[in-house]
PDB file of C-alpha atoms in Angstrom:
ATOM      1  CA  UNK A 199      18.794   2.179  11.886  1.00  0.00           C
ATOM      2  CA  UNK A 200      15.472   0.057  11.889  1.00  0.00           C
ATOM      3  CA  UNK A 201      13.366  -0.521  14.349  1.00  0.00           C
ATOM      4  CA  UNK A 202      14.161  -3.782  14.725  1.00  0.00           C
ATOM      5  CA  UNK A 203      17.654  -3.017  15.141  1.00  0.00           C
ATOM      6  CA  UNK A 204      16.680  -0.432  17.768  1.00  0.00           C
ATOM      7  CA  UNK A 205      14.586  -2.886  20.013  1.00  0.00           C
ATOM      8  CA  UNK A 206      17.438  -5.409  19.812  1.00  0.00           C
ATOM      9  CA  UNK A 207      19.777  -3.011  20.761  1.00  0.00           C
ATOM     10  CA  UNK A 208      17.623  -1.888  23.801  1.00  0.00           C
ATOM     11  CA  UNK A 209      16.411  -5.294  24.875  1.00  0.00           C
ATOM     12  CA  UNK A 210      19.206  -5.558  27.844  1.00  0.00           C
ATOM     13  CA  UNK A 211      18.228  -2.479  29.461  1.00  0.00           C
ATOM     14  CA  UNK A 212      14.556  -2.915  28.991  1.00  0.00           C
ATOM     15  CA  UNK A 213      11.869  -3.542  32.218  1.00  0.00           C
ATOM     16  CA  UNK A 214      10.850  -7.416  32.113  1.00  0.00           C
ATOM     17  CA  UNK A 215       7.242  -6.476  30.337  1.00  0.00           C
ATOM     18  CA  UNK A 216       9.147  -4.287  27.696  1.00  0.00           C
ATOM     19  CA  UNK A 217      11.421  -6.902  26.915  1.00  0.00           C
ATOM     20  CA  UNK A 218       8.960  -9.702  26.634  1.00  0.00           C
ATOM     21  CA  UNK A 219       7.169  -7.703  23.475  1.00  0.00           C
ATOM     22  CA  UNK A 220      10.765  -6.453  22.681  1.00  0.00           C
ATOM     23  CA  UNK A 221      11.678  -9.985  22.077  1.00  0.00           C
ATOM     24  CA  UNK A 222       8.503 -11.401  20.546  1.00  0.00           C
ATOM     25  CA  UNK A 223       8.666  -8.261  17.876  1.00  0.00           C
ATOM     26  CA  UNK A 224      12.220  -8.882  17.228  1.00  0.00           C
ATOM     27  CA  UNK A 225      12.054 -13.008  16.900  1.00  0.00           C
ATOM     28  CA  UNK A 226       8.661 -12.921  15.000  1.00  0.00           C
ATOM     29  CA  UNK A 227       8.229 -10.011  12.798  1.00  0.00           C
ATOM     30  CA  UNK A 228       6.040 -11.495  11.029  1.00  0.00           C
ATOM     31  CA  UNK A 229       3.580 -13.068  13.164  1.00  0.00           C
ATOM     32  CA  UNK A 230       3.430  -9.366  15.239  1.00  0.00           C
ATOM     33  CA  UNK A 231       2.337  -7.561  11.700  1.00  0.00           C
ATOM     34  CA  UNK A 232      -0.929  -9.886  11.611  1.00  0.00           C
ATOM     35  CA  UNK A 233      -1.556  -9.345  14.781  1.00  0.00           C
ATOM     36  CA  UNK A 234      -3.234  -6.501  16.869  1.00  0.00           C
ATOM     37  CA  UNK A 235      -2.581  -4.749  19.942  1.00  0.00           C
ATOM     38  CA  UNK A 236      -4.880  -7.273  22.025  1.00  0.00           C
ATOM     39  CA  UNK A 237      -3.432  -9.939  20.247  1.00  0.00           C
ATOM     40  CA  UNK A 238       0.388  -9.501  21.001  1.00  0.00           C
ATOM     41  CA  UNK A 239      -0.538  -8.849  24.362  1.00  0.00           C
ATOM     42  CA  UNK A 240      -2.031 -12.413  25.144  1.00  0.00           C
ATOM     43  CA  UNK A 241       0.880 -13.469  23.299  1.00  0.00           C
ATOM     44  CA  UNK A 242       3.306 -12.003  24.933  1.00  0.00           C
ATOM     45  CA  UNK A 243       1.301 -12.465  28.889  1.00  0.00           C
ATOM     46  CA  UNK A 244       1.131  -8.591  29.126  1.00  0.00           C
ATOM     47  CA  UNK A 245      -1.727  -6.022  28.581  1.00  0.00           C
ATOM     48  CA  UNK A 246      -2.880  -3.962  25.722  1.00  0.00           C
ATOM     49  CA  UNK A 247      -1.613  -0.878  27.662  1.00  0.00           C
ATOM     50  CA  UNK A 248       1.587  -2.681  27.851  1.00  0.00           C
ATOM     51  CA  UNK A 249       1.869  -2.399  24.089  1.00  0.00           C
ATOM     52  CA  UNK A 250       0.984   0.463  23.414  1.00  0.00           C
ATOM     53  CA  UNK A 251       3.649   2.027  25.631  1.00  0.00           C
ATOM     54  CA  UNK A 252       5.818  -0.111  24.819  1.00  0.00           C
ATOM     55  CA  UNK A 253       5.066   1.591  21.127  1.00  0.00           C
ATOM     56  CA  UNK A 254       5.061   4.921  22.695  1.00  0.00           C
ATOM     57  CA  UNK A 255       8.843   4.561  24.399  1.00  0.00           C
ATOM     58  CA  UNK A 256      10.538   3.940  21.245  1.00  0.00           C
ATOM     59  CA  UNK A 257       9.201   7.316  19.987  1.00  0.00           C
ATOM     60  CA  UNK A 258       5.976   5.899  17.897  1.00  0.00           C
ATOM     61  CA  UNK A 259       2.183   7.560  19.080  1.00  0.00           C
ATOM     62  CA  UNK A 260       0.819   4.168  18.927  1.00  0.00           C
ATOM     63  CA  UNK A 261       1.000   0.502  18.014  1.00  0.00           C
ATOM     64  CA  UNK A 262      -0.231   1.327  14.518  1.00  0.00           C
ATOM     65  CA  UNK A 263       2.933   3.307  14.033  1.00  0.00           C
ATOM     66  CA  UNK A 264       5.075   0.735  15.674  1.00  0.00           C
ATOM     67  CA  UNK A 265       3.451  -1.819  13.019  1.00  0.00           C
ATOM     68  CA  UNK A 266       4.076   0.752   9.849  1.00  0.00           C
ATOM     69  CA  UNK A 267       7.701   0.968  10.720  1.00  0.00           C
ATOM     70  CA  UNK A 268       8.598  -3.118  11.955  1.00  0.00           C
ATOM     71  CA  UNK A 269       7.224  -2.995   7.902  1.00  0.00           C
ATOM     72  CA  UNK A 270       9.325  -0.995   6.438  1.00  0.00           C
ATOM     73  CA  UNK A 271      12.297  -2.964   8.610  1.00  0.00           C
ATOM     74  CA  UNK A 272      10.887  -6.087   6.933  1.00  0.00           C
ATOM     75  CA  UNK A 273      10.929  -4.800   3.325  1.00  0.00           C
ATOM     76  CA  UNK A 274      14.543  -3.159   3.776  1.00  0.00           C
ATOM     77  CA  UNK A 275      15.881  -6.781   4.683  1.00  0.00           C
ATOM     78  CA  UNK A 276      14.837  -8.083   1.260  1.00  0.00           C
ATOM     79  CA  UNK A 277      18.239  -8.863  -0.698  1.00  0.00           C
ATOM     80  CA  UNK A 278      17.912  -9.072  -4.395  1.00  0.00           C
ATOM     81  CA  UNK A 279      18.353 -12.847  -6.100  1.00  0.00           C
ATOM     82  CA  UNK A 280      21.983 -14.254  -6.573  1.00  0.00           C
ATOM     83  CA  UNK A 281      22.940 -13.435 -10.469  1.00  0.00           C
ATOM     84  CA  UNK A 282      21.123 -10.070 -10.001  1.00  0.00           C
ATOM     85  CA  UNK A 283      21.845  -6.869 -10.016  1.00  0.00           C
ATOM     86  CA  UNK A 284      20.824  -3.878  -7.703  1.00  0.00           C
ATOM     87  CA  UNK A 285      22.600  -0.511  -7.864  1.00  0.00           C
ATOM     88  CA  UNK A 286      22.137   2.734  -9.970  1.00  0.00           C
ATOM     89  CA  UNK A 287      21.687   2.678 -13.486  1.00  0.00           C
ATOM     90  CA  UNK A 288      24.702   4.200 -15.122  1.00  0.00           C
ATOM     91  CA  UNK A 289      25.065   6.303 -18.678  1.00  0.00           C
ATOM     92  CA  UNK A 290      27.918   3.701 -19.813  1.00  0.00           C
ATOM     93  CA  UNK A 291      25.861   0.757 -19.348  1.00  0.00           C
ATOM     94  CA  UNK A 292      25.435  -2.262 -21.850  1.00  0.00           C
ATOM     95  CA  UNK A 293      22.132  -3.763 -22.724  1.00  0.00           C
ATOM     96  CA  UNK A 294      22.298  -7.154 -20.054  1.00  0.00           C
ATOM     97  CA  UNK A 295      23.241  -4.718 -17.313  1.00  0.00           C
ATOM     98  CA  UNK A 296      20.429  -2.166 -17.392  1.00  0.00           C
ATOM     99  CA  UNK A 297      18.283  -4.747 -18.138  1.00  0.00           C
ATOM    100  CA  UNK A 298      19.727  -6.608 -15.006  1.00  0.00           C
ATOM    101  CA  UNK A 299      19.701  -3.848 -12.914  1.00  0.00           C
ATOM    102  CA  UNK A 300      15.965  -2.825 -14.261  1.00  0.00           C
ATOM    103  CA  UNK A 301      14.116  -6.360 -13.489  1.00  0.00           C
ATOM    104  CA  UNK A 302      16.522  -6.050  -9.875  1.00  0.00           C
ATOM    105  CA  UNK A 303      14.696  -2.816  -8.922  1.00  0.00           C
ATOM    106  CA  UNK A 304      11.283  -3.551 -10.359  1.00  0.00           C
ATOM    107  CA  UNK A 305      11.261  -7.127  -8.207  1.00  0.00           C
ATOM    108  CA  UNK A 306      12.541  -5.079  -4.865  1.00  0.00           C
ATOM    109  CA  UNK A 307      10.174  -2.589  -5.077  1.00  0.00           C
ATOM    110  CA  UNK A 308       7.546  -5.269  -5.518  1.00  0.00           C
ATOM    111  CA  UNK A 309       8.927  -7.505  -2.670  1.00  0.00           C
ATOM    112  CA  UNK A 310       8.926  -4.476  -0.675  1.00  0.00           C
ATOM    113  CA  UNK A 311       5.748  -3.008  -1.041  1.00  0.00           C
ATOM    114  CA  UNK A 312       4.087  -6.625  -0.183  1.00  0.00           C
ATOM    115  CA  UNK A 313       6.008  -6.579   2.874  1.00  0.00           C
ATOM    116  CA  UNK A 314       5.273  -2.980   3.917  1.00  0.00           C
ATOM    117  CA  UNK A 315       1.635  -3.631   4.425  1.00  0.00           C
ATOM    118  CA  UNK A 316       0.021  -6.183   6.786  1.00  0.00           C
ATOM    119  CA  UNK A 317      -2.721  -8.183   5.709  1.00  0.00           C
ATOM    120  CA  UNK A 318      -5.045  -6.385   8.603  1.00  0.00           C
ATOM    121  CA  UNK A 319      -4.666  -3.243   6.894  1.00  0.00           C
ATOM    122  CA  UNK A 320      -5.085  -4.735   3.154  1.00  0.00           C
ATOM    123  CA  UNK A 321      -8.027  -6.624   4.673  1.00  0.00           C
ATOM    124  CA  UNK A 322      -9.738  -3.519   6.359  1.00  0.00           C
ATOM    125  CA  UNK A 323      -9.157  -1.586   2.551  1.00  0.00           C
ATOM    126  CA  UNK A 324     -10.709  -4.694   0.573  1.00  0.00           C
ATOM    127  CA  UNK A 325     -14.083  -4.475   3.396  1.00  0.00           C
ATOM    128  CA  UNK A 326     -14.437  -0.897   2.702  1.00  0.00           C
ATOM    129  CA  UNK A 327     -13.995  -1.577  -1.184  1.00  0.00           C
ATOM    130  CA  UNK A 328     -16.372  -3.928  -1.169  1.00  0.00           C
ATOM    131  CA  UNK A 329     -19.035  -2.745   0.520  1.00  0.00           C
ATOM    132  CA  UNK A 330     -18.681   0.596  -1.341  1.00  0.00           C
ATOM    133  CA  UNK A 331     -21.693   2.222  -3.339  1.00  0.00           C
ATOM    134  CA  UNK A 332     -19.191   3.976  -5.859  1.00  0.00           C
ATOM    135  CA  UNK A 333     -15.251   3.963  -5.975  1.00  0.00           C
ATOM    136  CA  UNK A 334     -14.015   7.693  -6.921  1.00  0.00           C
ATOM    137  CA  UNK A 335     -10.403   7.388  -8.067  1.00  0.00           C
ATOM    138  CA  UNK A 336      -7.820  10.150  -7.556  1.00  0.00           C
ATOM    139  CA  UNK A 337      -4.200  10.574  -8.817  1.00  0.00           C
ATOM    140  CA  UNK A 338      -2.245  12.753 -11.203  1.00  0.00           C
ATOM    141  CA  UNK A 339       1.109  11.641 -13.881  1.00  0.00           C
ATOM    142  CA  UNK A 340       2.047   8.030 -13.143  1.00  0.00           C
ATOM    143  CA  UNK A 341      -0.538   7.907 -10.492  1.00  0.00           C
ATOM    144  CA  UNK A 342      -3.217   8.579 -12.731  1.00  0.00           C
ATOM    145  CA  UNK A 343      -2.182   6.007 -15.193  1.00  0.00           C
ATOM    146  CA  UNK A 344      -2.683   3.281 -12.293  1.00  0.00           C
ATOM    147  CA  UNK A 345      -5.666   4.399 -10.879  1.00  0.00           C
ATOM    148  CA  UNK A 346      -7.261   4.015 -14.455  1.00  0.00           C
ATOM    149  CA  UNK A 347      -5.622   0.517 -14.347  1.00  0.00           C
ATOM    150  CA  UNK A 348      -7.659   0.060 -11.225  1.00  0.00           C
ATOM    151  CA  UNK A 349     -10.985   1.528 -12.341  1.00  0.00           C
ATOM    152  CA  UNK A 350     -10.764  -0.392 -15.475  1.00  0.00           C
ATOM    153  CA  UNK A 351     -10.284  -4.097 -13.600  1.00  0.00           C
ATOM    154  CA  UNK A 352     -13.275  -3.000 -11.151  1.00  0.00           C
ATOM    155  CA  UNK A 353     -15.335  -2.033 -13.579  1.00  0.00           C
ATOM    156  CA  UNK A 354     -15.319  -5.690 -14.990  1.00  0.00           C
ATOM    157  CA  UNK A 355     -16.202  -7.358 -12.320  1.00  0.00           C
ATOM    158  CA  UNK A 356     -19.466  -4.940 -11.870  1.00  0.00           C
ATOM    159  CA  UNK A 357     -18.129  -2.325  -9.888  1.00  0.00           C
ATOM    160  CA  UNK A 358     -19.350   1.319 -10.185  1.00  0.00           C
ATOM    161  CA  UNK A 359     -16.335   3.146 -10.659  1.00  0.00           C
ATOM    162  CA  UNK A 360     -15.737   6.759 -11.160  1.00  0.00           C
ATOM    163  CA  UNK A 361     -11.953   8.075 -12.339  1.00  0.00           C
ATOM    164  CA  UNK A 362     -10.701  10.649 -15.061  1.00  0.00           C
ATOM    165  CA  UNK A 363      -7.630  11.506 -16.149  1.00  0.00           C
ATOM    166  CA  UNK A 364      -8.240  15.140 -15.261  1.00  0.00           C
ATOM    167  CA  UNK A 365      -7.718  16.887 -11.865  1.00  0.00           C
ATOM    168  CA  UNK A 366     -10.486  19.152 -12.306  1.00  0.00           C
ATOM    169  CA  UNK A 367     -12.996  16.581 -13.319  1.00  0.00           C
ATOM    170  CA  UNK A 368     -11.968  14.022 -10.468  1.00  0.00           C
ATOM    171  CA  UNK A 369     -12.540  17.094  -7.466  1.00  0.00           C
ATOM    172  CA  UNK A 370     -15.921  17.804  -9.427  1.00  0.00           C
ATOM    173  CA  UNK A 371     -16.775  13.925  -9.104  1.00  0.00           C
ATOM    174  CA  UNK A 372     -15.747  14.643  -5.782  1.00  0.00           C
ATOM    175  CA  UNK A 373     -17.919  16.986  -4.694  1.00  0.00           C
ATOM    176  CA  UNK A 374     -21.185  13.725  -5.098  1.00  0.00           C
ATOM    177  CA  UNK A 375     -19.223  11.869  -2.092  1.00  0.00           C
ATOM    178  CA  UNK A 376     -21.209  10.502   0.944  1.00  0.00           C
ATOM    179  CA  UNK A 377     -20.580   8.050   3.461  1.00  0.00           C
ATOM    180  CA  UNK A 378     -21.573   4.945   1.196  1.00  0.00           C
ATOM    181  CA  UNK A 379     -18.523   5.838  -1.260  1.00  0.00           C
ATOM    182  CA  UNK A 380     -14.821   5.625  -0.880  1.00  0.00           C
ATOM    183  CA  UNK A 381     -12.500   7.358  -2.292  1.00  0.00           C
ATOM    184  CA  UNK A 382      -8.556   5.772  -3.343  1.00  0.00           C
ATOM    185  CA  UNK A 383      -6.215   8.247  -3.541  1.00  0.00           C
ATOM    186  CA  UNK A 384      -3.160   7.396  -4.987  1.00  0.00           C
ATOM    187  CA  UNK A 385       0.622   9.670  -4.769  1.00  0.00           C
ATOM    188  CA  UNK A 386       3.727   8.394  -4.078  1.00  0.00           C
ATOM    189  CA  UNK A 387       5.197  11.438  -2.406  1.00  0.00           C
ATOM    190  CA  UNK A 388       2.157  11.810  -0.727  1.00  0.00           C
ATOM    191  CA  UNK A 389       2.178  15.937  -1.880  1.00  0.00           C
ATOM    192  CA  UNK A 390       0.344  15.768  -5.216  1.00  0.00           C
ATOM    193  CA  UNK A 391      -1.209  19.756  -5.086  1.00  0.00           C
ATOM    194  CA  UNK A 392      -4.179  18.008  -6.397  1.00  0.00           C
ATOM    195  CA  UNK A 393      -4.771  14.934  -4.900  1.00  0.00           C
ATOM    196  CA  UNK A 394      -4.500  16.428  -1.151  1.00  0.00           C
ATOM    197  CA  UNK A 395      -7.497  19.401  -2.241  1.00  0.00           C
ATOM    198  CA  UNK A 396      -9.525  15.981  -3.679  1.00  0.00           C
ATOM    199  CA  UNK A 397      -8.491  13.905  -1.028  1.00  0.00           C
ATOM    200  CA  UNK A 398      -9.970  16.790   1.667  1.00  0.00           C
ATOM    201  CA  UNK A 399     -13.160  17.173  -0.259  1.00  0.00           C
ATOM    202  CA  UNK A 400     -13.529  13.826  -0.106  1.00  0.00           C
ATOM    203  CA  UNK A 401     -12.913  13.229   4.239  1.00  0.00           C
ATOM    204  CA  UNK A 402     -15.527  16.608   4.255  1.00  0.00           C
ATOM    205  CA  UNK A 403     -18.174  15.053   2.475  1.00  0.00           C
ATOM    206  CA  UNK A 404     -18.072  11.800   5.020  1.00  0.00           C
ATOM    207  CA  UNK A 405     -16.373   9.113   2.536  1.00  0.00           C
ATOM    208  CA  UNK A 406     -13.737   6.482   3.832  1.00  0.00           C
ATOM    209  CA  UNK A 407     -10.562   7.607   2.243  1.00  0.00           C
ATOM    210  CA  UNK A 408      -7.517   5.204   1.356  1.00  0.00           C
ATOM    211  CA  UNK A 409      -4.536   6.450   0.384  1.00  0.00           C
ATOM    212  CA  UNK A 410      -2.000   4.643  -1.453  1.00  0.00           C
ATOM    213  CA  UNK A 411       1.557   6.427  -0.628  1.00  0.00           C
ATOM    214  CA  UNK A 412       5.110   5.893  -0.064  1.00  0.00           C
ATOM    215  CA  UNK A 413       6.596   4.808   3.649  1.00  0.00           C
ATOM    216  CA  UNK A 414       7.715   8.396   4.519  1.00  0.00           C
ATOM    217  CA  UNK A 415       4.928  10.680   6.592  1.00  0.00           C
ATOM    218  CA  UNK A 416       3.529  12.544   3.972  1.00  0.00           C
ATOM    219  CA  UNK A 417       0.123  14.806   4.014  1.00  0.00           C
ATOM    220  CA  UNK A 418      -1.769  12.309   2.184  1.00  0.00           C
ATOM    221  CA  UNK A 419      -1.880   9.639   4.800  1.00  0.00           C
ATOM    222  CA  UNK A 420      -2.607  11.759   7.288  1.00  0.00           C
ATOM    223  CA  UNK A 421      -6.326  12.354   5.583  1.00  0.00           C
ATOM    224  CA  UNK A 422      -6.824   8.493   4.878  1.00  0.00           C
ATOM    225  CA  UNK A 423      -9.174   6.587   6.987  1.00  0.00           C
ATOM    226  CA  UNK A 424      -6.851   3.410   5.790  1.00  0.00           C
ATOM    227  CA  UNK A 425      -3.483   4.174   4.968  1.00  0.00           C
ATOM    228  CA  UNK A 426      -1.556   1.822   1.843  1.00  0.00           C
ATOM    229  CA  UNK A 427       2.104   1.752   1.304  1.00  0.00           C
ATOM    230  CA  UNK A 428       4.533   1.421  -1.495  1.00  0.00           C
ATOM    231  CA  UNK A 429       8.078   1.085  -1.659  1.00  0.00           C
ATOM    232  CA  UNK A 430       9.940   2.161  -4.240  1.00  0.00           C
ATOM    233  CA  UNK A 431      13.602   3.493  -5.138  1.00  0.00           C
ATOM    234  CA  UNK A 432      13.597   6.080  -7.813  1.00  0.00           C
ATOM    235  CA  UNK A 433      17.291   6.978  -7.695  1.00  0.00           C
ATOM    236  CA  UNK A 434      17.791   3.351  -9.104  1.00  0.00           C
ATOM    237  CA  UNK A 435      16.585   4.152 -11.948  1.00  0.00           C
ATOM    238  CA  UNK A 436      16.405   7.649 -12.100  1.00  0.00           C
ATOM    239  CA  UNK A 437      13.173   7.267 -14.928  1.00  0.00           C
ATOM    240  CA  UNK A 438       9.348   8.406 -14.683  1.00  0.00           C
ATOM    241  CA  UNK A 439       7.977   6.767 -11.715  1.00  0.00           C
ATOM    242  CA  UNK A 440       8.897   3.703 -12.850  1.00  0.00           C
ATOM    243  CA  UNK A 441       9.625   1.661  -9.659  1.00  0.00           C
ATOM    244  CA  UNK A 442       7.137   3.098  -7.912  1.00  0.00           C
ATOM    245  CA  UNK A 443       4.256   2.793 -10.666  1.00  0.00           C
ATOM    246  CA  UNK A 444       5.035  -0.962 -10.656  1.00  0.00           C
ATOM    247  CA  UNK A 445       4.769  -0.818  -7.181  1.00  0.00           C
ATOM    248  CA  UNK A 446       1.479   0.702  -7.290  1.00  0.00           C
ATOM    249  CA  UNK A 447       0.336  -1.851  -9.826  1.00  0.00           C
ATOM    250  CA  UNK A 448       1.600  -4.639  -7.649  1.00  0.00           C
ATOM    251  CA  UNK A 449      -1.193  -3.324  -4.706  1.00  0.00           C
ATOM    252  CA  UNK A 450      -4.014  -2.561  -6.637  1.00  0.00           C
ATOM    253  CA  UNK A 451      -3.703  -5.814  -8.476  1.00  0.00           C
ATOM    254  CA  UNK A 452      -3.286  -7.871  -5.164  1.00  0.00           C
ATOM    255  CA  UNK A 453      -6.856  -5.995  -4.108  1.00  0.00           C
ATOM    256  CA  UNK A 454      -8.250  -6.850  -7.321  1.00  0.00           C
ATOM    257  CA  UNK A 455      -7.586 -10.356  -6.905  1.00  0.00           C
ATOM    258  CA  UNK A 456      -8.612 -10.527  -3.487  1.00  0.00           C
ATOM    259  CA  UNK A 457     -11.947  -8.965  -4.836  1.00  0.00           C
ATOM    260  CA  UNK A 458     -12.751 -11.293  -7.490  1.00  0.00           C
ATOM    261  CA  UNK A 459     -12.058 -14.327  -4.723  1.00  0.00           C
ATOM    262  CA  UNK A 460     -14.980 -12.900  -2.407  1.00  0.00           C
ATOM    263  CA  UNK A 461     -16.996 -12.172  -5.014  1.00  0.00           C
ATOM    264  CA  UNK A 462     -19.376 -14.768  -6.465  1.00  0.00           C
ATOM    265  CA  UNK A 463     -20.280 -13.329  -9.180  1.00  0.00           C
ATOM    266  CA  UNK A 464     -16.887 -11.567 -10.536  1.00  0.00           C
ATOM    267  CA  UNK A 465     -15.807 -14.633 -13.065  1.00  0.00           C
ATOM    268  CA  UNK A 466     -19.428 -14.344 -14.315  1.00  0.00           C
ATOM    269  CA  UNK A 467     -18.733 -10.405 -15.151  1.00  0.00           C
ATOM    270  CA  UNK A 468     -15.189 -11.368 -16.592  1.00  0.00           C
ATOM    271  CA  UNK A 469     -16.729 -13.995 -19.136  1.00  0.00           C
ATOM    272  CA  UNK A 470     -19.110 -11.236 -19.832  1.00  0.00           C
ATOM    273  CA  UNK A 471     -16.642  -9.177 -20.953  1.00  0.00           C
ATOM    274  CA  UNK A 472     -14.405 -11.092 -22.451  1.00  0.00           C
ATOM    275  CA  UNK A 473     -17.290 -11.686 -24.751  1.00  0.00           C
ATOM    276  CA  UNK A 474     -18.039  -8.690 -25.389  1.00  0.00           C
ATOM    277  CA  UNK A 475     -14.819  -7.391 -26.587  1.00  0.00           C
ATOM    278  CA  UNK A 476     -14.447 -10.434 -28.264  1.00  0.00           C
ATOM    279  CA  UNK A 477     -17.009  -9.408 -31.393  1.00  0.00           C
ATOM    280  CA  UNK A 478     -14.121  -6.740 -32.101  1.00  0.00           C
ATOM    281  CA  UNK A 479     -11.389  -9.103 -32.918  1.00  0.00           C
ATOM    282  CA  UNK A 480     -12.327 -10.031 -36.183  1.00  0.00           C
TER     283      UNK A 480
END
């Protein structure tokens, strides 16, 4: 059951001051996931402390955790456009089908993952990118694939950005972290063998560490200084990280973008490339 299921459910039984969050969580899901701690407390007329119990009685160890899963509520509302189709991709299935049921599952997973992180959390990621001396990039299989996406967008808009396909190489690159880099690790399980060892190097040698992961609680997270979600369902489409690569893609492009809107200079870069590259299309 979500948890916004759970607070409704509770509401009647709930102390005046739980109830008064309980309801503003429950009638404005939306507004609460931009907000803070402090700030839903002046909404709501109650204190921070307030909150952050409130948080703790429905089983969460703070508001952050509270926020993460009123997310993942969000995103599981999403219902796939009329004429679509959502289920599991089956053996017998004709062309317009899988292709139905393909762009339904790709969209979802995109919808979802949007919803799944609050722009607080996106904005705290794009300061630390920003600010950033280097960028190390870490993720293996699919993961890899759209961490090189990412390293190749930053890198024309100025960026220094470090990434490599290979495991070894990336926990080498590593090992050059201080506390002016940042390291994005990416795994959708949140379990990658190698990305956990790289993502540890990397919270030892004093770098801020995002992680981009699934919704579950995972190992991963639990080493990021700012913790990114995707959503994605696999057993749709039971195919190479499919979903969850777009879903990937979908975040890392959405930080790009945001990037290129603060920067000055970034269009400037982009020309400059496009240029370049241009000389080769003869």
């Amino acid at each position: 059951m979500s948890v916004l299921k759970i607070i409704t459910a509770k509401l009647g039984s709930m102390t005046s001051a739980d109830r008064q969050i309980g309801e503003f969580i429950v009638e404005r899901p939306d507004e609460m996931l931009a907000m803070s701690s402090a700030a839903l407390a002046e909404a709501t007329g109650r204190s921070q402390s307030s909150v952050v119990k409130f948080s703790q009685k429905l089983g969460y160890a703070g508001y952050q955790e509270l926020k993460l899963a009123v997310s993942k509520a969000k995103a599981q509302e999403w219902q796939v456009p009329p004429g679509m189709i959502h289920s599991t991709i089956e053996v017998g299935d004709g062309y317009l089908t899988i292709l139905q049921k393909l762009i339904a599952s790709k969209v979802m997973s995109m919808q979802q993952t949007v919803a799944a992180n609050d722009e607080l959390t996106i904005g705290r990621a794009l300061e630390a990118l920003d600010g950033a001396r280097r960028i190390f990039m870490a993720g293996v299989g699919a993961s890899s694939l759209v961490a090189r996406d990412f390293s190749y967008k930053l890198l024309k808009i100025g960026r220094v950005v470090i990434h490599d396909s290979d495991s070894h190489v990336q926990i080498a690159n590593v090992s050059t972290l201080d506390a002016r880099d940042v390291l994005f690790a990416l795994s959708y399980s949140g379990t990658s063998h190698e990305t956990l060892k790289i993502a540890r190097l990397g919270r030892q040698r004093g770098a801020t560490v995002i992680t981009l992961t699934g919704l579950t609680p995972n190992p991963l997270s639990e080493l990021a200084d700012i913790r990114l979600h995707t959503v994605a369902d696999e057993e749709r489409v039971r195919s190479s990280a499919i979903t969850s690569r777009d879903a990937q893609l979908t975040l890392t492009d959405l930080l790009f973008i945001l990037l290129v809107q603060r920067q000055p200079s970034a269009q400037e870069f982009i020309h400059a490339s496009e240029d370049a590259v241009s000389v080769l299309k003869l």
